[in-house]
C-alpha positions as YAML, in Angstrom:
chain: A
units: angstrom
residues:
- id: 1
  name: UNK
  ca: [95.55, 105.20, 144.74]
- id: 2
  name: UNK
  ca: [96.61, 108.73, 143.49]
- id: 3
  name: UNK
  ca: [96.88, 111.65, 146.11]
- id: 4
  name: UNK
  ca: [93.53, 112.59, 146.78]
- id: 5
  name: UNK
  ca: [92.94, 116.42, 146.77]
- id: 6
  name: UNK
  ca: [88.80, 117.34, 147.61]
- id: 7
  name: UNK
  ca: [88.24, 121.33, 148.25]
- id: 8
  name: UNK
  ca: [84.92, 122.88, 149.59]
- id: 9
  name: UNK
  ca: [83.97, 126.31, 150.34]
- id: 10
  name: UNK
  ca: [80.61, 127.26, 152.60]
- id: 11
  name: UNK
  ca: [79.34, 129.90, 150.47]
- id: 12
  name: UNK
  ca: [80.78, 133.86, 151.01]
- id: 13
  name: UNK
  ca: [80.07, 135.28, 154.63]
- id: 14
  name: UNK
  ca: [79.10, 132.34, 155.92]
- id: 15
  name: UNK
  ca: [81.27, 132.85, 159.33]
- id: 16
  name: UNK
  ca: [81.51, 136.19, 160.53]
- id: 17
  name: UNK
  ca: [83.70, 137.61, 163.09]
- id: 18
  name: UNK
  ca: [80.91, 138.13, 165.22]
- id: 19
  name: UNK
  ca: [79.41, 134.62, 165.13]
- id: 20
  name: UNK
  ca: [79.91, 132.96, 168.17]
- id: 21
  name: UNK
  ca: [82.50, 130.47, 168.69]
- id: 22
  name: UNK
  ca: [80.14, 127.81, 169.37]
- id: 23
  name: UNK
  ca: [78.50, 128.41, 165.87]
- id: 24
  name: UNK
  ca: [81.66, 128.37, 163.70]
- id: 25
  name: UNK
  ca: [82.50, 125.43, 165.35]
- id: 26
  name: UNK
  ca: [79.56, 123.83, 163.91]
- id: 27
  name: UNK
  ca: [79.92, 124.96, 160.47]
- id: 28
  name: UNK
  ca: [83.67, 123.47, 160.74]
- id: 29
  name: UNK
  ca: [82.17, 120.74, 161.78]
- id: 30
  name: UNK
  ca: [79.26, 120.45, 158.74]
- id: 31
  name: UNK
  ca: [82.26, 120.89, 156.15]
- id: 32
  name: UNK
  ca: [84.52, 118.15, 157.73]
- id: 33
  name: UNK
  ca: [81.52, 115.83, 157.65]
- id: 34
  name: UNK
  ca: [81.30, 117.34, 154.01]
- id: 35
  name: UNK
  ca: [84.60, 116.47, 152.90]
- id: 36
  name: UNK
  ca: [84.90, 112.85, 154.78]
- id: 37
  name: UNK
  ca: [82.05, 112.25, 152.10]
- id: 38
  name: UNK
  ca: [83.82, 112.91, 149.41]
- id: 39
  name: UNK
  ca: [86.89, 111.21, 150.18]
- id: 40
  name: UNK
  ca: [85.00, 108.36, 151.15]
- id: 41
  name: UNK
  ca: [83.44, 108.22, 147.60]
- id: 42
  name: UNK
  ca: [86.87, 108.89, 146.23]
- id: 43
  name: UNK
  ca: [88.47, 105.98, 148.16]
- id: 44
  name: UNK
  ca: [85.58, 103.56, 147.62]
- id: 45
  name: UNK
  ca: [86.79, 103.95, 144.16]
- id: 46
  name: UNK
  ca: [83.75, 106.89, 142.65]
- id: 47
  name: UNK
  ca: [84.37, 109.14, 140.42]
- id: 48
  name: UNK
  ca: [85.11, 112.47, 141.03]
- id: 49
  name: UNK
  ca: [81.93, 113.70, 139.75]
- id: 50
  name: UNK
  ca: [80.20, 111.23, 142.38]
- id: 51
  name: UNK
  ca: [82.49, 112.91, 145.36]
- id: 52
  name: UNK
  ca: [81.44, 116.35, 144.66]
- id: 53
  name: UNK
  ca: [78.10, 115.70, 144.64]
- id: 54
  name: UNK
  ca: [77.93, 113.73, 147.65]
- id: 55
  name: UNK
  ca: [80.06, 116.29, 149.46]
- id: 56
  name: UNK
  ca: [77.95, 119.10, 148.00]
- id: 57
  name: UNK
  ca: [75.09, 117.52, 149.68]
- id: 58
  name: UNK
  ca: [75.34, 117.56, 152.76]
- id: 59
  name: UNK
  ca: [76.04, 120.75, 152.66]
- id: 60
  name: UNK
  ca: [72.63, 121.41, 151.09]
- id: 61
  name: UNK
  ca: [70.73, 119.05, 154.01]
- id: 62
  name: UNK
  ca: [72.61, 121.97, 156.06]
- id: 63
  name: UNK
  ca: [70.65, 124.88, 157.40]
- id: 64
  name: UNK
  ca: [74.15, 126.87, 157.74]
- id: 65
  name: UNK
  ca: [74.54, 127.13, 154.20]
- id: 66
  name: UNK
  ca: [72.84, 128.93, 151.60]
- id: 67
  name: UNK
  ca: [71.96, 125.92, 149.48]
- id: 68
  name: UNK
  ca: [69.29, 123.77, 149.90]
- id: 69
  name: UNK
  ca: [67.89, 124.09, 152.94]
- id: 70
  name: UNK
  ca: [69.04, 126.80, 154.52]
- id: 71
  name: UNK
  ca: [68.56, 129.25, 151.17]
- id: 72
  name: UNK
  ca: [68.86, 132.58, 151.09]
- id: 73
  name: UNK
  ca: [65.40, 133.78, 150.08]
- id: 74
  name: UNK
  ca: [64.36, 135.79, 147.13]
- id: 75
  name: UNK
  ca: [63.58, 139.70, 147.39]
- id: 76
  name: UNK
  ca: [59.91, 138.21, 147.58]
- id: 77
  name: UNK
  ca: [60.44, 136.10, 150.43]
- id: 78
  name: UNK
  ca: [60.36, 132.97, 148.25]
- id: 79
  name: UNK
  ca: [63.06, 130.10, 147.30]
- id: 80
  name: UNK
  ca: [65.48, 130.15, 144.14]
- id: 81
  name: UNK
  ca: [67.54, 127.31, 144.20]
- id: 82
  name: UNK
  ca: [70.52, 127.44, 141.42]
- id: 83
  name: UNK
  ca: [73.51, 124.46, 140.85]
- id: 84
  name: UNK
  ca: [75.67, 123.55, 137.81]
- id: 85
  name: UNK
  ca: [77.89, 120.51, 137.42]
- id: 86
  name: UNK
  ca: [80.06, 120.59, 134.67]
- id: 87
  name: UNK
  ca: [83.03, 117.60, 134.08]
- id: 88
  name: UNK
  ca: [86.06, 118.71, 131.76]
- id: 89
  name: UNK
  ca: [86.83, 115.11, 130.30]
- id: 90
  name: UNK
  ca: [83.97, 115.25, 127.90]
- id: 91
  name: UNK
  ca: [82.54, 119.05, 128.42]
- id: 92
  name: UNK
  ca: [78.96, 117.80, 129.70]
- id: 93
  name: UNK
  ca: [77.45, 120.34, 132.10]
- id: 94
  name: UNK
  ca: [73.93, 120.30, 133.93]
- id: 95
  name: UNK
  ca: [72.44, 122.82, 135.47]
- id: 96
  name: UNK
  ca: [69.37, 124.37, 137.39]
- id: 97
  name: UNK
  ca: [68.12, 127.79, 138.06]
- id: 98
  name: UNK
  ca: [65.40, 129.10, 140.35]
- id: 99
  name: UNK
  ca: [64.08, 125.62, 141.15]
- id: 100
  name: UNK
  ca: [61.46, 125.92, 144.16]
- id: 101
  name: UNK
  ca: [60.97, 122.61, 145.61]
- id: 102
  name: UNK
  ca: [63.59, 120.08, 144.98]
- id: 103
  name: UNK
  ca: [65.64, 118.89, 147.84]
- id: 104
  name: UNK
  ca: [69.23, 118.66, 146.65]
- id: 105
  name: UNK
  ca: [69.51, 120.86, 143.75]
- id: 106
  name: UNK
  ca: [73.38, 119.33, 142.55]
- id: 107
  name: UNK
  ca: [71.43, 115.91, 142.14]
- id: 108
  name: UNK
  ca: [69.56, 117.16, 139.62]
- id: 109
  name: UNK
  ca: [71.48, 119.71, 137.70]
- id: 110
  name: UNK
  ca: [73.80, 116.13, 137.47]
- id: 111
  name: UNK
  ca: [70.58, 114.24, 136.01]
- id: 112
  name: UNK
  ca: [69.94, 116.85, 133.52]
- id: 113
  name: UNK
  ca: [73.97, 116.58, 132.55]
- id: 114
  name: UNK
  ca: [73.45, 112.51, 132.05]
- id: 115
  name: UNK
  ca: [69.71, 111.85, 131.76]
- id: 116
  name: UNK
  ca: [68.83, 114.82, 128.99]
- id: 117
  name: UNK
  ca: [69.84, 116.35, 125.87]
- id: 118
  name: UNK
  ca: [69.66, 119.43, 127.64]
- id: 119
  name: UNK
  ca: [72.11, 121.85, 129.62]
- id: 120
  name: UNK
  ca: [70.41, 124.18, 131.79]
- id: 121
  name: UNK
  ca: [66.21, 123.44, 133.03]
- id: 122
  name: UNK
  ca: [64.95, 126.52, 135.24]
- id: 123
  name: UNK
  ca: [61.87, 126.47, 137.21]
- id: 124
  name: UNK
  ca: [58.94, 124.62, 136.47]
- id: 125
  name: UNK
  ca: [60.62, 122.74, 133.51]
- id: 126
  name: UNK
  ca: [63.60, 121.75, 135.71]
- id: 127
  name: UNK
  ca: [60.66, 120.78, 138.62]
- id: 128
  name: UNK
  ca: [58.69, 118.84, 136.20]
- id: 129
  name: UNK
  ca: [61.90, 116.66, 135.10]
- id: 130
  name: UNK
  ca: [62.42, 116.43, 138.24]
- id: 131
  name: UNK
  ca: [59.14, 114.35, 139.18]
- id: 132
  name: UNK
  ca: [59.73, 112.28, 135.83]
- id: 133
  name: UNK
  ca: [62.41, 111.08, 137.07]
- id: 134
  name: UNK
  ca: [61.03, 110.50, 140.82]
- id: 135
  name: UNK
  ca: [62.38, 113.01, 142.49]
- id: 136
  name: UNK
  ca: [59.92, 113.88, 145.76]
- id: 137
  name: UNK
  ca: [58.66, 118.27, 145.79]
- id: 138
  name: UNK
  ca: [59.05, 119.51, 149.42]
- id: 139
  name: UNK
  ca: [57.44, 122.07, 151.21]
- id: 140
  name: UNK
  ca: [58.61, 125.65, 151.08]
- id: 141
  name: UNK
  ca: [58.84, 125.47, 154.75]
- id: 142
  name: UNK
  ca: [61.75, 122.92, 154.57]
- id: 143
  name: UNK
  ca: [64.08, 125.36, 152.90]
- id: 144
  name: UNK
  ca: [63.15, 128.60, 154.73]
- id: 145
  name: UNK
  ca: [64.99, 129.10, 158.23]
- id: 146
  name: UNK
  ca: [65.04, 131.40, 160.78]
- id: 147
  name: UNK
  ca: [67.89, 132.84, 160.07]
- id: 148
  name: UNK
  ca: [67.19, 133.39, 156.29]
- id: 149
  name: UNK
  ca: [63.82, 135.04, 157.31]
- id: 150
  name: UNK
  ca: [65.91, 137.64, 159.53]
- id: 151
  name: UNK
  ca: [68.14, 138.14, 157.32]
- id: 152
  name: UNK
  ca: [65.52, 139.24, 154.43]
- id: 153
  name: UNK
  ca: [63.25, 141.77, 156.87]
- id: 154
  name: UNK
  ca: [67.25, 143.07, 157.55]
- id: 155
  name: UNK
  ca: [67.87, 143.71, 153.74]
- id: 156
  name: UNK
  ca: [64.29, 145.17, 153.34]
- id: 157
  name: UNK
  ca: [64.27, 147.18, 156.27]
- id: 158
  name: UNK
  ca: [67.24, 149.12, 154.91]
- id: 159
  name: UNK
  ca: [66.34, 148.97, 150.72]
- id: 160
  name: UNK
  ca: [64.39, 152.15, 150.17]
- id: 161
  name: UNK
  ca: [64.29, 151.28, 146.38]
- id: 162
  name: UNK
  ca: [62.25, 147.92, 147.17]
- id: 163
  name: UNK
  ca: [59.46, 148.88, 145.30]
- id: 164
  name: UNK
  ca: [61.75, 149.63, 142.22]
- id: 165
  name: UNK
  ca: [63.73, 146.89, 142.05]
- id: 166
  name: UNK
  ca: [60.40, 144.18, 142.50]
- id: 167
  name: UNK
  ca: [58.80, 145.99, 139.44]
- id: 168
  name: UNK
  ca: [62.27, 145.89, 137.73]
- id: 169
  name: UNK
  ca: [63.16, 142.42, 138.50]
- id: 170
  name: UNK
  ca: [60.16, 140.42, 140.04]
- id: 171
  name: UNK
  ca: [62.49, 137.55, 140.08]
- id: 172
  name: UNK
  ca: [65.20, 138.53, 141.91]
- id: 173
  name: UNK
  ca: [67.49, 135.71, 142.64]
- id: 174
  name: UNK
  ca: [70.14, 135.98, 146.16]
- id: 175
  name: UNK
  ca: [71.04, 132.15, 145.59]
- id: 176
  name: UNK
  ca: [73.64, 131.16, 143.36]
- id: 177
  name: UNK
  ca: [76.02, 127.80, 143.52]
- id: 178
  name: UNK
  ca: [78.08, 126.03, 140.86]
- id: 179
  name: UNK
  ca: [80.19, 122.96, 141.13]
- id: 180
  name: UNK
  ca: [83.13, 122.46, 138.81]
- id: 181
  name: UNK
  ca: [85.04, 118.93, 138.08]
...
């Protein structure tokens, strides 16, 4: 086999100098497991398109990242899950915007690339293919952590143009993620 090169970020600000030690140890710790996925994909002979996504989520089934579970909420308080896969041998992309309820967001921006004429589903349309194809709706509760919730009262505590900016942009979306092959 080729050299194998997998790369992963954890979102912007996701360790801060502040965080305790214990904490970014953790997240290291969530990223390595994150990376052994991939490479295990990639050495079990997948495809690079298989690696990212099965590195990308765990990272989502982690609540110290802001995708998936673990989000970083809306202006509203509510969930706006984005993802995009995109793979440069053939230009096919999928991708997802403002989904509410669906679990691992990369899966299904990837089904929409394969499974659909289409390149980008948002909201309920992306949901409803979603459930055609079997994927399972969670609860809002499984995305929304403590942390996120915190960190929201924090931002509105100190936006003295809330008002404005919820009749300017009632969908206001803090979650963003894209995944490039």
């Amino acid at each position: 086999m080729d050299k194998i090169t997998l790369v992963i970020h954890g979102g912007a600000g996701t360790i801060s100098q502040s965080m305790p030690s214990s904490k970014k140890h953790e997240i290291h710790q969530h990223l390595t497991v994150a990376l052994q996925q991939g490479y295990q994909v990639l050495v079990d002979g997948g495809s690079a398109q298989d690696a990212v996504v099965a590195s990308i989520v765990v990272l989502e089934d982690c609540t110290s990242f802001n995708a998936g579970c673990g989000s970083v909420l809306t202006h509203e308080g509510n969930i706006a899950m984005d993802a995009s896969i995109m793979r440069g041998s053939d230009k096919q992309a999928g991708s997802i915007c403002g989904v509410r309820c669906i679990k691992n967001p990369i899966s299904l921006a990837r089904d929409i690339m394969e499974q659909s004429d289409h390149i980008m589903l948002m909201q309920e349309g992306a949901e409803k293919f979603a459930f055609e194809l079997g994927y399972e709706a969670m609860e809002k509760e499984y995305f929304i952590t403590k942390q996120r919730k915190n960190q929201l009262l924090t931002a509105l505590k100190g936006d003295n143009l809330s008002h404005l900016s919820e009749s300017i942009d009632g969908n206001l979306f803090y979650y963003s993620i894209s995944y490039i092959i």
